[in-house]
Coordinates of C-alpha atoms in Angstrom, one line a residue:
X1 CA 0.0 0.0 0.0
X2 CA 1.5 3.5 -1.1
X3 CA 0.2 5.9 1.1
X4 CA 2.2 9.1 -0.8
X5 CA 0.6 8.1 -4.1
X6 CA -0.8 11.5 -5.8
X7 CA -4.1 10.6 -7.6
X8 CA -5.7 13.6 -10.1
X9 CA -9.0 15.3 -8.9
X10 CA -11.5 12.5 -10.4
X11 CA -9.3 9.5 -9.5
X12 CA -9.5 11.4 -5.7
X13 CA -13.9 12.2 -6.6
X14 CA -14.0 8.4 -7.5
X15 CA -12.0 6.9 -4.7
X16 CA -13.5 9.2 -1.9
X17 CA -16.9 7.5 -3.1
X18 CA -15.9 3.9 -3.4
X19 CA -14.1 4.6 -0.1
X20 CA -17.7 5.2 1.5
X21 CA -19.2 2.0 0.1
X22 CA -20.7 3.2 -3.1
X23 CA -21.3 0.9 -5.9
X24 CA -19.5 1.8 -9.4
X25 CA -23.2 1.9 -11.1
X26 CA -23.8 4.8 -8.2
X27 CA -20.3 6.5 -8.2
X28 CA -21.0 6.9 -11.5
X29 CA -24.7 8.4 -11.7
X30 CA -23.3 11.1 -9.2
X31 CA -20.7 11.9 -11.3
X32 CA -22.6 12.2 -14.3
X33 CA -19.9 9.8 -16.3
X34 CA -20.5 6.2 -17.4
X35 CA -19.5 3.1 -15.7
X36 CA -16.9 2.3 -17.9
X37 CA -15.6 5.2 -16.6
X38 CA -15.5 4.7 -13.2
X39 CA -13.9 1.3 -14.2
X40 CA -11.3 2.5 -15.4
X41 CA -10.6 4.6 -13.2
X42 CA -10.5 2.6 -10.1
X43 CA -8.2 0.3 -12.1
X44 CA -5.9 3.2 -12.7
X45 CA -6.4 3.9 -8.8
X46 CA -5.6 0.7 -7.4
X47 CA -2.3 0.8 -10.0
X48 CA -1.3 3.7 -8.3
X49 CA -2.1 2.9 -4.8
X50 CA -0.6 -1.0 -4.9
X51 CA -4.1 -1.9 -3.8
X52 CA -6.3 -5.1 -5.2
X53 CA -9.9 -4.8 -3.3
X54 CA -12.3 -1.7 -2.3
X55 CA -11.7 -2.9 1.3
X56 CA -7.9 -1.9 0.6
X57 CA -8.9 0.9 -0.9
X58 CA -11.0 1.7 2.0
X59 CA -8.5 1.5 4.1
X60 CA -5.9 3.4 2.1
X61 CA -8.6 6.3 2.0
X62 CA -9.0 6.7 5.4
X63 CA -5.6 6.4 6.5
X64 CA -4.9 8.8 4.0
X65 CA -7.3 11.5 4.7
X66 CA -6.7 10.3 8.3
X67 CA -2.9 10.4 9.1
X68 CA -3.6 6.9 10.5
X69 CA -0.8 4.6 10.1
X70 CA -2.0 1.9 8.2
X71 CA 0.6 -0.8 10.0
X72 CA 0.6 -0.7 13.8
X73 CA 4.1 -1.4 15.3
X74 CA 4.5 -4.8 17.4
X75 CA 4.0 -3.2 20.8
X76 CA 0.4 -1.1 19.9
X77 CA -0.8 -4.5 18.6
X78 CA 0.0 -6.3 22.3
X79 CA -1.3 -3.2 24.1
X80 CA -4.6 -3.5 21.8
X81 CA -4.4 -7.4 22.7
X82 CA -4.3 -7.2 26.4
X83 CA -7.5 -4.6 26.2
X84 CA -9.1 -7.2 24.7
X85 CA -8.5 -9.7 26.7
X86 CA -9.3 -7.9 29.8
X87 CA -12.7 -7.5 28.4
X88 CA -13.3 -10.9 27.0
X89 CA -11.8 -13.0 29.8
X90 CA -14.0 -11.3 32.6
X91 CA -17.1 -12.5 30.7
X92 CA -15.5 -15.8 29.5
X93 CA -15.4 -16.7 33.2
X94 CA -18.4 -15.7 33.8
X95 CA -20.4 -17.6 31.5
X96 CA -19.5 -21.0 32.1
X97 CA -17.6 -20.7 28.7
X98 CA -20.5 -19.9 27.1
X99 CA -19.1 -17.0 26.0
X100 CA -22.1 -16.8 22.6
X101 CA -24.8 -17.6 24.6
X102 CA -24.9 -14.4 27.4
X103 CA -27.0 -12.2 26.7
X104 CA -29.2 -13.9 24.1
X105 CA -32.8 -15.9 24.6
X106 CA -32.2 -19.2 23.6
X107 CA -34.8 -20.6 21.0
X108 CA -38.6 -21.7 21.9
X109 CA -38.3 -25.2 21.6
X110 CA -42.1 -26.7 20.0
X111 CA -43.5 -29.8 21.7
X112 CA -46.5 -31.4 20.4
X113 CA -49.4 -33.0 21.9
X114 CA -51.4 -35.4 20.1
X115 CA -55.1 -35.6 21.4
X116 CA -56.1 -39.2 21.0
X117 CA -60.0 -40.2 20.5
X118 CA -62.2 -41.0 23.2
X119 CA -63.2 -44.2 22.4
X120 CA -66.0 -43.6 25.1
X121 CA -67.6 -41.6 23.5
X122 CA -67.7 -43.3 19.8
X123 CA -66.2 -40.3 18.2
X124 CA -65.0 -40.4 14.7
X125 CA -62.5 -37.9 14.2
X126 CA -58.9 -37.8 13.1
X127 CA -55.7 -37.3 15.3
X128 CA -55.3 -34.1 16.4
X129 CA -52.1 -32.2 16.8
X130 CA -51.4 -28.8 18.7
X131 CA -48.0 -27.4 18.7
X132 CA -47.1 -25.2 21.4
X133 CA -44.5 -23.1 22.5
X134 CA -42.6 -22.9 25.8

């Protein structure tokens, strides 16, 4: 990924819109060119950038228009590790490891109940069935 590359005005337009999640069909309706267009564009784009994917490109954009570094050095990545482990072990403990579980209802399980006939009374009619919910 080349953070420095220098992209013209509509290569910046196109990649400020796909950045945001906008299709190429949209990107180009707003900016009143065709979709060929826009394709080549965002090839030319990703050339300059030494990106393949929009989620690069995503990424790129906002790191770029950011001033985030796009790599974090060893020791930010631990420090980010350790947060989330102090969040996630608290409630892993917690939960009996049933760490998916808290916090959700578990699904209504269906029991049926078949009515059988009274023979009693000499009715005639078919089984029924009544499903219920707990």
């Amino acid at each position: 990924m080349i953070l420095n590359a220098e992209l013209t005005k509509r290569e910046n337009e196109v990649a400020e819109l796909l950045a945001w999640g906008a299709a190429k069909k949209e990107v180009a309706d707003r900016l009143f060119i065709s979709t060929r267009t826009v394709e080549n564009t965002a090839r030319n784009i990703y050339a300059k950038t030494g990106v393949q994917k929009a989620t690069e490109l995503c990424v790129w954009w906002f790191c770029k228009k950011c001033g985030v570094s796009p790599s974090l050095d060893p020791l930010k990545r631990a420090f980010y590790a350790l947060v989330l482990l102090a969040v996630f072990i608290p409630r892993e403990l917690t939960a009996n490891g049933d760490l998916f579980r808290v916090g959700r209802r578990t699904a209504k399980t269906a029991r049926t109940y078949r009515a059988s006939r009274r023979k009693s009374e000499g009715l005639d009619i078919t089984d029924f069935i009544k499903t219920t919910a707990i």
